[in-house]
Each structure stands twice: as C-alpha cells, then as structure tokens.
Coordinates of C-alpha atoms and ligand atoms in Angstrom, one line a residue:
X1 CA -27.1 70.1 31.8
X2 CA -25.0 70.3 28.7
X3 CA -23.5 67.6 26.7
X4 CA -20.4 67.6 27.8
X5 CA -20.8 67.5 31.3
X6 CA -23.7 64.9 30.9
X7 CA -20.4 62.4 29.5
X8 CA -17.8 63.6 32.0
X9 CA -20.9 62.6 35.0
X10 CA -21.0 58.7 32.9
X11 CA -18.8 56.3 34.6
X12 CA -16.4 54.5 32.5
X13 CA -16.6 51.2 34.7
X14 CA -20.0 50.7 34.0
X15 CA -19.5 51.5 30.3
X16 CA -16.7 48.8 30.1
X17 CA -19.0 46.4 32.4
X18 CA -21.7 46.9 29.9
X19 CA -19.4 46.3 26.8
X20 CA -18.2 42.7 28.5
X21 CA -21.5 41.8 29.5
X22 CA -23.1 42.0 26.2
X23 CA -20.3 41.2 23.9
X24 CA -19.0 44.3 22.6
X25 CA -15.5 44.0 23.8
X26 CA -13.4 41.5 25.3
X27 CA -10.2 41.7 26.9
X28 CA -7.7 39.6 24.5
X29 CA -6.6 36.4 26.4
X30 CA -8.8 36.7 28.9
X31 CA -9.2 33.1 30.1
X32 CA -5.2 33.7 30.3
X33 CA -5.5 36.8 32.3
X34 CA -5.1 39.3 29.6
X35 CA -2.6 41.3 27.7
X36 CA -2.0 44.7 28.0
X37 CA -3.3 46.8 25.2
X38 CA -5.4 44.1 23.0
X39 CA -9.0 44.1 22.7
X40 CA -11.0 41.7 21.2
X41 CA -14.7 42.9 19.6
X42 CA -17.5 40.2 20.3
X43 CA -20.5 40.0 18.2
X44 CA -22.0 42.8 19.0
X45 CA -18.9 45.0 19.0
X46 CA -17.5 44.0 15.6
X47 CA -21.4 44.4 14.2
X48 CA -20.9 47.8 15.4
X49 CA -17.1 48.7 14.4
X50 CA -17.9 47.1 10.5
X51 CA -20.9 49.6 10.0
X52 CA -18.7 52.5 11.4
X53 CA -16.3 51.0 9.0
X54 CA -18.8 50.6 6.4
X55 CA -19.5 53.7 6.8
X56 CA -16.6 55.2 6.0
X57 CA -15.8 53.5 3.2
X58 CA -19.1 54.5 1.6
X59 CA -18.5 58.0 2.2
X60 CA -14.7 58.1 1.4
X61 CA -14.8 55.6 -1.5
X62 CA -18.0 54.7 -3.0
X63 CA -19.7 58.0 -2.8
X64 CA -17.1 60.8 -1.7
X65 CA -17.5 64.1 -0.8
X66 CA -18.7 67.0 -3.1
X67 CA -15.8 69.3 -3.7
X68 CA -15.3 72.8 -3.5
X69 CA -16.0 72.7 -7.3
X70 CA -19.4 71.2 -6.5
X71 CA -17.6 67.7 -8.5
X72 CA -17.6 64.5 -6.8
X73 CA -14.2 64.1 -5.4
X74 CA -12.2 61.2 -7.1
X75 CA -10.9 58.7 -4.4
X76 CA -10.0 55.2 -4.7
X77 CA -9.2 52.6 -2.2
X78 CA -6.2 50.2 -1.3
X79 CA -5.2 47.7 1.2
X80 CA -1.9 47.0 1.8
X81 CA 0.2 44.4 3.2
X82 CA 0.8 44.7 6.9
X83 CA 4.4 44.1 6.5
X84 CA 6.4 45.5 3.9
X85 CA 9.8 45.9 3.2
X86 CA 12.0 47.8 5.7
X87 CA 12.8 50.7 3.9
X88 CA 9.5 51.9 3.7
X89 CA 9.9 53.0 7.7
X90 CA 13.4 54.2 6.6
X91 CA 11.9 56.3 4.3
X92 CA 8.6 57.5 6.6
X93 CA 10.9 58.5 9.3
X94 CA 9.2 56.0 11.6
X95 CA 13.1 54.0 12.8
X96 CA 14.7 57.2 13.4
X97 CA 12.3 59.0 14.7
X98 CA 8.8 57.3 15.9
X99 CA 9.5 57.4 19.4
X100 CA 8.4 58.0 23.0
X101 CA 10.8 60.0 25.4
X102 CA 10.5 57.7 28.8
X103 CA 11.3 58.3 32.1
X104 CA 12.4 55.3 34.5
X105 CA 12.0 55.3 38.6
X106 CA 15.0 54.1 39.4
X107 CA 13.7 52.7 42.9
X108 CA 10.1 51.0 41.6
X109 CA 11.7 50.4 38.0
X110 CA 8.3 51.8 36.5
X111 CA 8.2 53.8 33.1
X112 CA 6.7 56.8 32.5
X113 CA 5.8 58.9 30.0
X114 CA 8.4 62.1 30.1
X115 CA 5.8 64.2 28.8
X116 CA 3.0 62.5 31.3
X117 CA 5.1 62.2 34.2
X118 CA 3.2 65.8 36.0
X119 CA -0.1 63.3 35.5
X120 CA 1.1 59.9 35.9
X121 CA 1.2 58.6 39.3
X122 CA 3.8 55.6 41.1
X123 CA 2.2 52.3 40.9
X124 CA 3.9 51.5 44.4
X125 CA 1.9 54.6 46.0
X126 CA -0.8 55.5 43.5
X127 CA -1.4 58.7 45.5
X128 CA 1.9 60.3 44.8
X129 CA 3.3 61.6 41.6
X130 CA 6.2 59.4 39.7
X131 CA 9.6 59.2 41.5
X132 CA 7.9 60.5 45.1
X133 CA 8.4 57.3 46.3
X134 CA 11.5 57.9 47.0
X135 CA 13.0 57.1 44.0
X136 CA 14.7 58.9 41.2
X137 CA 14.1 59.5 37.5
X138 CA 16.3 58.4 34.7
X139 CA 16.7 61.3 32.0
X140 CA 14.6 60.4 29.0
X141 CA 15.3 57.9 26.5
X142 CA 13.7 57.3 23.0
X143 CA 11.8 54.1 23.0
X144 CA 10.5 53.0 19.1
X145 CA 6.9 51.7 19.2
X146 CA 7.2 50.2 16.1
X147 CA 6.6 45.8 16.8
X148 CA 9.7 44.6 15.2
X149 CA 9.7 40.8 13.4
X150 CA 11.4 38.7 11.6
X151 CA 10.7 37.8 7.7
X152 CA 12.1 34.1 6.9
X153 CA 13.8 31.7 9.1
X154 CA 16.9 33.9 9.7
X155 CA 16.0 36.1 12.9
X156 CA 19.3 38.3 11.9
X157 CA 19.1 42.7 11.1
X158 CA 18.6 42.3 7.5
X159 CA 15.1 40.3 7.7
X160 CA 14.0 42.7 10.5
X161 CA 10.6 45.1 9.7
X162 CA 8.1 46.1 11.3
X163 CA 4.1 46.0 11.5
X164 CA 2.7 48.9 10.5
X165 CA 2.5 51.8 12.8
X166 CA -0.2 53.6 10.2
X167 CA -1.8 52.7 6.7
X168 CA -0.5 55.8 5.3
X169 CA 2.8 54.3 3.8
X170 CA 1.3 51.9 1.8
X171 CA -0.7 54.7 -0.1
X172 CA 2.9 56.6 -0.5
X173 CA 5.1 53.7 -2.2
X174 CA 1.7 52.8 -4.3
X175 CA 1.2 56.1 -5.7
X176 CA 3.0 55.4 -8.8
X177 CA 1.2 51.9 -9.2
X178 CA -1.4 53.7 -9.0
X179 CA -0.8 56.7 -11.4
X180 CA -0.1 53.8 -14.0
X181 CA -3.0 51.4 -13.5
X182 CA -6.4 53.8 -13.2
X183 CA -7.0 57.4 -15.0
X184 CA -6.8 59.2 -11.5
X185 CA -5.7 63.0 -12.0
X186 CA -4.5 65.5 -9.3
X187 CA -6.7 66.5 -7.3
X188 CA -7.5 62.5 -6.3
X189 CA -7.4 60.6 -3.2
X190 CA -6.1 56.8 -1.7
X191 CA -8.0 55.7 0.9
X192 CA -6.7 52.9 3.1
X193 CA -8.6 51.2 6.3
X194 CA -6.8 48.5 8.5
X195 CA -4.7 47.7 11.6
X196 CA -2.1 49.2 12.7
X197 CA 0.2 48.3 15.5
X198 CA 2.2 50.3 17.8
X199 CA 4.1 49.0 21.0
X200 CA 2.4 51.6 23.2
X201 CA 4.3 52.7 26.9
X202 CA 1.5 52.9 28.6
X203 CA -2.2 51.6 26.6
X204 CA -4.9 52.6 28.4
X205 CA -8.5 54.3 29.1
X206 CA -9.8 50.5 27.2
X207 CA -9.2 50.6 23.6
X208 CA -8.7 54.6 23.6
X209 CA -4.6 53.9 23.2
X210 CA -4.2 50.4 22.2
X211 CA -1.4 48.3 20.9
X212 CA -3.4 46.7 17.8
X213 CA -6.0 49.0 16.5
X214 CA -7.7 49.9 13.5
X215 CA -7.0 53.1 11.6
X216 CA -8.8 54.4 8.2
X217 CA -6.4 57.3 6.4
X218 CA -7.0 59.1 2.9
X219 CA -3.5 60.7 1.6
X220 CA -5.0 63.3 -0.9
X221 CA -3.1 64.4 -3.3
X222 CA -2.9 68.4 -4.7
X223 CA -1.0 70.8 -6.5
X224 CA 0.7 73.0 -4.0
X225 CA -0.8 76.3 -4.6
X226 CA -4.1 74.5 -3.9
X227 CA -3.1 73.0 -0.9
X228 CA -4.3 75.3 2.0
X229 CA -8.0 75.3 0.3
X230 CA -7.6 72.1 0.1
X231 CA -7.0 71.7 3.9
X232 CA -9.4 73.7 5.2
X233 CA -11.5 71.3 3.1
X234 CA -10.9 68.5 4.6
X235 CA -11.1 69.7 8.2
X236 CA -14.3 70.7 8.2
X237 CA -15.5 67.8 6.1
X238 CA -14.1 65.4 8.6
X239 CA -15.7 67.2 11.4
X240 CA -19.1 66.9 10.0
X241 CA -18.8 63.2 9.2
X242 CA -18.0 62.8 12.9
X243 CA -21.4 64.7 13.7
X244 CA -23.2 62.8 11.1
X245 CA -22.3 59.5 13.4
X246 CA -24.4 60.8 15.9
X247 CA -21.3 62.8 17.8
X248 CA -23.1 66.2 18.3
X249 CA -23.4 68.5 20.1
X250 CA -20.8 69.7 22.5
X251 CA -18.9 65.9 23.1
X252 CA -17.1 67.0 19.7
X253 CA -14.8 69.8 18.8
X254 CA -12.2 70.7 16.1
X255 CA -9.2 72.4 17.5
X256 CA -6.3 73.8 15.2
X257 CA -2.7 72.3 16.9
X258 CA -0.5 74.7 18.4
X259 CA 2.7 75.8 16.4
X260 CA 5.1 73.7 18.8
X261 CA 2.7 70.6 18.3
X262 CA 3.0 70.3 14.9
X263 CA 4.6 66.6 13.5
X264 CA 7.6 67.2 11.5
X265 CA 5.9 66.8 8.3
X266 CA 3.5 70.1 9.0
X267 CA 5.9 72.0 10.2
X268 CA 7.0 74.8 7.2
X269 CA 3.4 74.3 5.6
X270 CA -0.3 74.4 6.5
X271 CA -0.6 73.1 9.9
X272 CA -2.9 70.3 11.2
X273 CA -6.5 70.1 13.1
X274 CA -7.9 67.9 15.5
X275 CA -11.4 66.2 15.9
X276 CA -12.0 66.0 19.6
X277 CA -14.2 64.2 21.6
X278 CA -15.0 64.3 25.4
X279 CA -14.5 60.9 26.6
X280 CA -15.7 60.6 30.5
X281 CA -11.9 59.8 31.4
X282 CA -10.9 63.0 29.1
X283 CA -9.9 65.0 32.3
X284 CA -9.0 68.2 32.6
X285 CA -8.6 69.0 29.0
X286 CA -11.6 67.7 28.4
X287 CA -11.0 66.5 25.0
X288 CA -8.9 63.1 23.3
X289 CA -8.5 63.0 19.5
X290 CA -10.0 60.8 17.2
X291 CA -8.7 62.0 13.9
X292 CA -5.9 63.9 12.6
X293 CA -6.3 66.3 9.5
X294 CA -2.9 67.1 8.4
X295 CA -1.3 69.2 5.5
X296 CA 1.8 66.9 5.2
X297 CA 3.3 68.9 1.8
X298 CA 5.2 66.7 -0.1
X299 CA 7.3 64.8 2.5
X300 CA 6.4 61.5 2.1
X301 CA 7.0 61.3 -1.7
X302 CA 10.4 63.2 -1.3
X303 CA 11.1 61.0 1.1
X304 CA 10.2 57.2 -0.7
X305 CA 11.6 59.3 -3.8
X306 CA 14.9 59.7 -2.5
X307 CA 15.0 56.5 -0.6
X308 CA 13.8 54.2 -3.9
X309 CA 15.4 55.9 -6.2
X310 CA 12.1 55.6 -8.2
X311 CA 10.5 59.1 -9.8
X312 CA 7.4 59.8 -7.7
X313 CA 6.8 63.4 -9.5
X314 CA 3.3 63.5 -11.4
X315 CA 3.2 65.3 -14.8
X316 CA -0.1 67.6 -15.3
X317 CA -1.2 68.0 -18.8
X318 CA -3.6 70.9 -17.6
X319 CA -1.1 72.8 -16.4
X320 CA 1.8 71.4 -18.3
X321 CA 4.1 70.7 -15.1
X322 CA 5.6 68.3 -13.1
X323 CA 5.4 67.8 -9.7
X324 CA 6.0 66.1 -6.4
X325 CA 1.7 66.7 -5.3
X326 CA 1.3 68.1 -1.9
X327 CA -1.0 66.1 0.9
X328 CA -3.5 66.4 2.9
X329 CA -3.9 63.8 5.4
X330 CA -7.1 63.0 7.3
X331 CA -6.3 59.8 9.6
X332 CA -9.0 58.5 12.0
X333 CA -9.1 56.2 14.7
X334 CA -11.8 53.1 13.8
X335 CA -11.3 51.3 17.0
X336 CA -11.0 55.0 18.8
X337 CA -14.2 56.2 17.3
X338 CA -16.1 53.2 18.1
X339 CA -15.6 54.1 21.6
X340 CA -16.6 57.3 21.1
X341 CA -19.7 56.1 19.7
X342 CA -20.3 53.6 22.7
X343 CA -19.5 56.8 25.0
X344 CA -22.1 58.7 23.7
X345 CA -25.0 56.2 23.3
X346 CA -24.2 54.9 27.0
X347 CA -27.6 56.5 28.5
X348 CA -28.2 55.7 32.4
X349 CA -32.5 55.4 32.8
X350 CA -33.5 54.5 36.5
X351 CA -36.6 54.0 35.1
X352 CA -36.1 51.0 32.5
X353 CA -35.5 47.3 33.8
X354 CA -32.2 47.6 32.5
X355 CA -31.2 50.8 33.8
X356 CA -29.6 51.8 30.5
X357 CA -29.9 51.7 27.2
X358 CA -27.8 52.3 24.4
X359 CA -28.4 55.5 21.7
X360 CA -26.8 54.2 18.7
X361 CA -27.9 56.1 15.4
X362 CA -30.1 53.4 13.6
X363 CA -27.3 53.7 10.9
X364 CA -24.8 52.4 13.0
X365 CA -26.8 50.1 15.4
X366 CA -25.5 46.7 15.6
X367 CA -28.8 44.8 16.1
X368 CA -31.6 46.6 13.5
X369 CA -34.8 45.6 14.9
X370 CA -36.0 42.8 17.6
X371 CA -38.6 40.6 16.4
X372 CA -40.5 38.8 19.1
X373 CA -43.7 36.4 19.7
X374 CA -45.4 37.8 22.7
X375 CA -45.7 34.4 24.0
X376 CA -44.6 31.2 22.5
X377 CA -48.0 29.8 21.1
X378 CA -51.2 30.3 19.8
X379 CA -49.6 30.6 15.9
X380 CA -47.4 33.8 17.0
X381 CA -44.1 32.5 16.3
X382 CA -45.0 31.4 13.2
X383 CA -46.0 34.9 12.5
X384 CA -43.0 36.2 13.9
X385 CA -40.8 33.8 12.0
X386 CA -42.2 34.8 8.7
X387 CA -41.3 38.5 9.2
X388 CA -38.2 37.7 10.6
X389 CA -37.0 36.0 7.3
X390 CA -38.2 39.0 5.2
X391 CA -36.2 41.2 6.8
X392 CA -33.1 39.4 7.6
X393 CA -31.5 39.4 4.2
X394 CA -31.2 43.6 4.7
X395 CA -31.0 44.2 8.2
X396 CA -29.4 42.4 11.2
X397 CA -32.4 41.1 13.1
X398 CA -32.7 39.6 16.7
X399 CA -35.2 36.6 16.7
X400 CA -36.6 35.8 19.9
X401 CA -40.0 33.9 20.8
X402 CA -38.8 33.0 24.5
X403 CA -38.7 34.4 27.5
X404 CA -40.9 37.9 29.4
X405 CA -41.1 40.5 26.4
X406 CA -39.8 42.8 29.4
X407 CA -36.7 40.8 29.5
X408 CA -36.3 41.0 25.8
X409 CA -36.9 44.7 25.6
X410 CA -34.4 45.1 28.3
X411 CA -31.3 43.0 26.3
X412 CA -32.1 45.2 23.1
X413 CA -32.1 48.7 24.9
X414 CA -28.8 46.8 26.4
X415 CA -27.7 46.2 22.7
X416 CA -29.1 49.4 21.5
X417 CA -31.7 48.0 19.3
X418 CA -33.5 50.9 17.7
X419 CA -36.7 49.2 17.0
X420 CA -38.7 45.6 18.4
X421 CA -41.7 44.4 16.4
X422 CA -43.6 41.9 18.8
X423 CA -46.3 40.0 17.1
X424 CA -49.5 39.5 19.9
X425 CA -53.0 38.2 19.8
X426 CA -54.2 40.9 18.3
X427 CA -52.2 40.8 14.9
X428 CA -53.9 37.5 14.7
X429 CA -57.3 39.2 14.2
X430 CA -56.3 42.4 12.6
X431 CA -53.1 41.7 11.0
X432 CA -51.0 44.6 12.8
X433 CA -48.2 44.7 15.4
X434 CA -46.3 46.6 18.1
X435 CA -43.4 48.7 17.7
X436 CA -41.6 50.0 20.4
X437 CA -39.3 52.5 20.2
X438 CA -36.0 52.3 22.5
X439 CA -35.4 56.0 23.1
X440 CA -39.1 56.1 24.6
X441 CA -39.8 52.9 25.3
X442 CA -43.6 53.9 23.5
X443 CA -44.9 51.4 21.6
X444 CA -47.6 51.8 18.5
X445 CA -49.7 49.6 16.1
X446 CA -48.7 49.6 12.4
X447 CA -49.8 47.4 10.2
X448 CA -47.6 43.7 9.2
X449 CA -47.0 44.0 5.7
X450 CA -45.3 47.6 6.0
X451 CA -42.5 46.8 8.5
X452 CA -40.4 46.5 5.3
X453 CA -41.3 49.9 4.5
X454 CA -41.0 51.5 7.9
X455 CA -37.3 49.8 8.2
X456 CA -36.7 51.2 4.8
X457 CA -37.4 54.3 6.2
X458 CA -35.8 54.7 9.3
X459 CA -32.6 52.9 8.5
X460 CA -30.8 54.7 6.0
Ligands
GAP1 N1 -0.8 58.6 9.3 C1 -1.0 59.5 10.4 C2 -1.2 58.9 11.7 O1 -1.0 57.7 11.8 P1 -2.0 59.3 14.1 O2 -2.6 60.6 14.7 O3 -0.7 58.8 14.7 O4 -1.7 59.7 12.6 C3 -4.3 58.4 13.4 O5 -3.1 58.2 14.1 C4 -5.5 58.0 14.4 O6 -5.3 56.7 14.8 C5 -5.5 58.8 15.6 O7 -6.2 60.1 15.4 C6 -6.2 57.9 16.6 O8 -7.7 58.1 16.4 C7 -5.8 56.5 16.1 N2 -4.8 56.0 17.0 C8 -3.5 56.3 17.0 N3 -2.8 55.6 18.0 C9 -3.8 54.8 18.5 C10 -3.7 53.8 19.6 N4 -2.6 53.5 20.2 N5 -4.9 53.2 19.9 C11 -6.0 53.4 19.2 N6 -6.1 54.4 18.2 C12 -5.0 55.0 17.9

C-alpha cells in the first residue's frame, strides 16, 4: 500500500480523540463549549509545536541554508508587534483587498464559501448541496478576515487596526531599520515566526484553517535579475526541510500554482509553488498546503514606499546601483505543519496495548526517552532517579516508577516516545538496562553509564 493511501485509510476522529486524550490539543474554551476556530496546545502539543518551531529557527536563522554559491546564506530574525499602525494593511493590500467572496442561503441564513459552494453542503440537510433546501443564494460579497480592534479608549475609525493576518509586513516596514542597524547585503533574508490572526468563514478540518495560528515567513531579499534562481532556490529548499521533518515519501508534494491562481503580487513575475501534504480529510485533491514559496518582486516595498513616504530602495556598492530588491517569499504554516506531523506519525497497531503509537522523528518528539523502575522497590527507583537527573537538563524525560511497565510503554507509544530505559533486577547485578524501541516494541541490554551517549546519538 503506498503512502498516501495508507493516510487517506487513517481516520481523523481518532487522530483528534488521541490529540485530547493525551494533551496535544484542546479545544479553546472548552469547559465553555468552545469557540470556533481556536485551539489550544496542551503539554504535549506545545512540546511538540516549539521543537518544530525550534527547528525552524535553527535552520532559517542560526544555521541557514548553503546557497547556490556554496556560502552560508545570511538571514536574520525579527519579531514584530502584533498590532501595528493601520497603514501598514493600507499599504499590503490586506483592507482593500484580503477578502473572501461569500454566498448567503437566503432561507437557512448559512454562509458559504462562493468558491466552495459545489463542495459545501446545507447545515439544515447535510445531504444536499448549499441552497437545495429550498432556499436561494445571495450573489457574492467580499468579507475582510482581517480581526479589527481598537487602540486607546476611543473605539472611533481612526484608532481602528487590525491583528496581523501574516508576519510578513513587519519584515517590509523594518527593512530599512534593518539596512541601518546590522551589515546585511543583498542577497539577505528576515525571518519572522509568530501568530497570525484571520477571521476565517468557515475554520475547519481541527487546526488545518484556524482563526489564531502560528505562521513562520522569510521575505528574502534579491537583485532582480537574480530573482528567478533565486526562486527556484527556495522551492526546492523548502520542500526538503519538509522531508527532513519526517514528511516523506508520497504524503508530500511540491506543485507549481496555475497561472489564474497566482496572488496579485506574483502575477507579472516568477510565479509561486506549493508544499503539499495529504491530510486524511484532503479529499479528492488529495493535497492541502502547508507553505507558500512565492516570488513577490518588489510589491511590498513599492508599496510601504509609496504609502510612508520613506525611501525603501537599497544602494549596492558591488554593482554600483540602487534598487527597490525583489522577494522571495517562503511562508509556512507552524500550527498547519504540526498537524501534518501528528498525521503522519498516527500509526494504528492491533497488536500493541494501545493500539497506536505515534512515529515522531526523535528530533521532533515531544517526550525524549521514558525512564522507568520495573517495580517500585528493591533500590530501582533510586537507580532510575539518578539517570533520570542526568539526562533531564538535555532532553525532555518522562519519569515514572509506578504503575504495570505495560501500561507505561503503552502512554509513551501514545505520546510517541522514541525510546524507554527501564531499570530491573538485573541492572542491579550487572549494571545494564533495557531499552525498548517504540517502532518495534524490541527491547535490548546496553550498559547504564552509556545512555548519555546513546541519547547523544540518536537525538540529533
Ligand atoms: N505572507 C504570505 C502568507 O501569509 P499564506 O499562504 O496566506 O501566505 C502562509 O499563509 C501559511 O500559513 C500557509 O501556507 C498555511 O500553512 C498557514 N495558514 C494560512 N492560513 C491559515 C489558517 N487559517 N489556519 C492555519 N494555518 C494557516
């Protein structure tokens, strides 16, 4: 069976049942009945969304990508306020133009989607496509998903903005703080990780399309006549960090968009690319995006140009010439790929007590390693509290000396624990202990003092 049909045969109840019963994800306000389109991330889940996170700033920031010069790529990071002054969405385009087109049934009063409406279906008769109970459709209307508030004690137009829809603005009206405060030269990159907020019509498949989620963006900057290598670049370098996540195989794609797809910004340059994955509610297409690589030329520093009145343009003593740099946009989904990363590890196993266990890459695991006392006595949880203490300053450890080691095993296959460490009668004679491997379930002796060194080495 190949990849992808093994995740369109998972069921996505059971995924979210397994996320709420072991504290990856909550619904927001739950005790209150919910609200549509926030999540919150429990311990395990925010474990696991920080080293995704983690990740990504290490291989943005801290150590970016080799270049197509074989050089190091220069990128440096922001973080921005969530609010900002009103003009800034002026300038994006975001008031005029970052909008829905929605359909009302003028009998059940339910919105739709005008561009979903052939795969939506009426809430009164969930059988029936929108408007076929009986009622008619409005023509479609613009809707802004930008959250609107209210700066100051005056709740009047001029103190209205917005939370951010995207971090990418923030990168735009800093570039010239930026230019003047580090030694940054064309090519360079901003890099940018945080919420963003958009009033979605319709959130749904769990966090897939939520109203508060977390975004991570790098605006890199070119000359123009670079800017098509540039792009293919970035396209394939985002695909593989996807892969390197543990996203193989045929769950993950990279599709180029369709001329008639293309956001305003890409239109008259290089286009933009998708990276895919095949969520189980993915459908017919098969695929959802998770990230957006986009050649956005120079629109958004025309644009904050013109709209500040501040000089944006960059001068370039190598080529003597100045210049509005040209962009290339990759802009992922943190929250989004999170769930892609739950997706994939979800493993049904009618053999295990559990039933399921969970294939995180040890990288991104949220729990490192269980270490356990096979029973509670007899000098083993002393044992097992000693090597839990060594290895809890690097790694995220579970530390558990009660209940049936079955039991145990079960909650970290649950949790997705790569490795458990269970200290027995025998390590009090010859100084060794079990491992046990969750994608197996096999267990092996090593010896005590070279857990360090076998974390070290699997955990990288
Ligand atoms: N600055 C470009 C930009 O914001 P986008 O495609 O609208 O591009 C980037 O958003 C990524 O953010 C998407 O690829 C997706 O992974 C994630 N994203 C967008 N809307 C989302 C939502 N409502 N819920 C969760 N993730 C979302």
């Amino acid at each position: 069976m190949s990849e992808a049909s093994a995740n369109t045969t998972k069921s996505m109840d059971a995924i979210v049942a397994l996320c709420r019963r072991r504290g990856f994800i909550f619904q927001s306000s739950e005790i209150y009945g919910g609200i549509g389109g926030f999540w919150d991330y429990g311990p395990l889940g925010v474990l696991l969304k920080n080293n995704i996170r983690d990740r990504w700033w290490r291989d943005m920031v801290l150590a970016p990508p080799i270049g197509p010069d074989g050089k190091e790529l220069d990128i440096v990071g922001l973080d921005c306020s969530i609010i900002s002054h009103p003009k800034v969405w002026e300038a994006s385009g975001h008031v005029a133009g970052f909008a829905d087109p929605m359909v009302d049934c003028k009998k059940c009063k339910s919105r739709f989607r005008a561009d979903q409406v052939a795969e939506a279906t009426c809430p009164l008769k969930p059988s029936k496509r929108p408007g076929e109970c009986g009622g008619e459709l409005t023509e479609p209307r613009q809707f802004n998903l930008m959250f609107e508030t209210y700066v100051g004690a005056v709740r009047d137009e001029e103190n209205k903005t917005y939370l951010r829809p995207e971090t990418a603005q923030g990168m735009f009206y800093n570039f010239r703080n930026v230019l003047d405060t580090t030694r940054v030269k064309v090519p360079f990159g901003l890099a940018q990780l945080g919420k963003g907020f958009r009033n979605e019509i319709t959130p749904r498949n769990f966090i897939f399309r939520s109203r508060e989620f977390e975004m991570m963006e790098v605006e890199f900057f070119v000359h123009p006549s670079e800017a098509n290598d540039w792009y293919q670049f970035w396209r394939k370098t985002r695909y593989e960090w996807w892969q390197s996540l543990g996203l193989a195989g045929q769950n993950l794609r990279l599709r180029d968009h369709e001329q008639d797809e293309l956001a305003h910004y890409a239109k008259d340059s290089g286009g933009c690319a998708d990276v895919e994955y095949a969520f189980p509610f993915s459908g017919e297409k098969g695929f959802s995006e998770l990230e957006g690589i986009a050649y956005r030329s120079n629109f958004d520093l025309t644009q904050h140009q013109k709209t500040s009145g501040v000089s944006l343009e960059y001068f370039d003593q190598e080529r003597n010439e100045r210049y509005l740099p040209h962009v290339i946009e990759p802009a992922a989904g943190l929250t989004r790929g999170l769930l892609a990363v739950i997706c994939e590890a979800y493993t049904p196993d009618e053999s295990r007590p559990s039933k399921v266990y969970m294939k995180f890459h040890p990288s991104l695991a949220p729990i490192k390693a269980g270490v356990f006392a096979l029973v509670n006595k007899d000098g083993m949880p002393e044992v097992a509290e000693k090597l839990y203490h060594e290895l809890r300053s690097r790694y995220v450890i579970e530390f558990d000396v009660k209940q049936s080691i079955g039991k145990r095993y079960a909650r970290m296959d649950e949790a997705g624990t790569p490795y458990c460490f269970t200290i027995d009668g025998q390590t009090l004679q010859d100084q060794t202990v079990t491992v046990r491997y969750r994608d197996t379930g096999q267990q092996e002796r090593i010896v005590l003092d070279q857990v360090g060194a076998f974390m070290a080495d699997k955990i990288v």
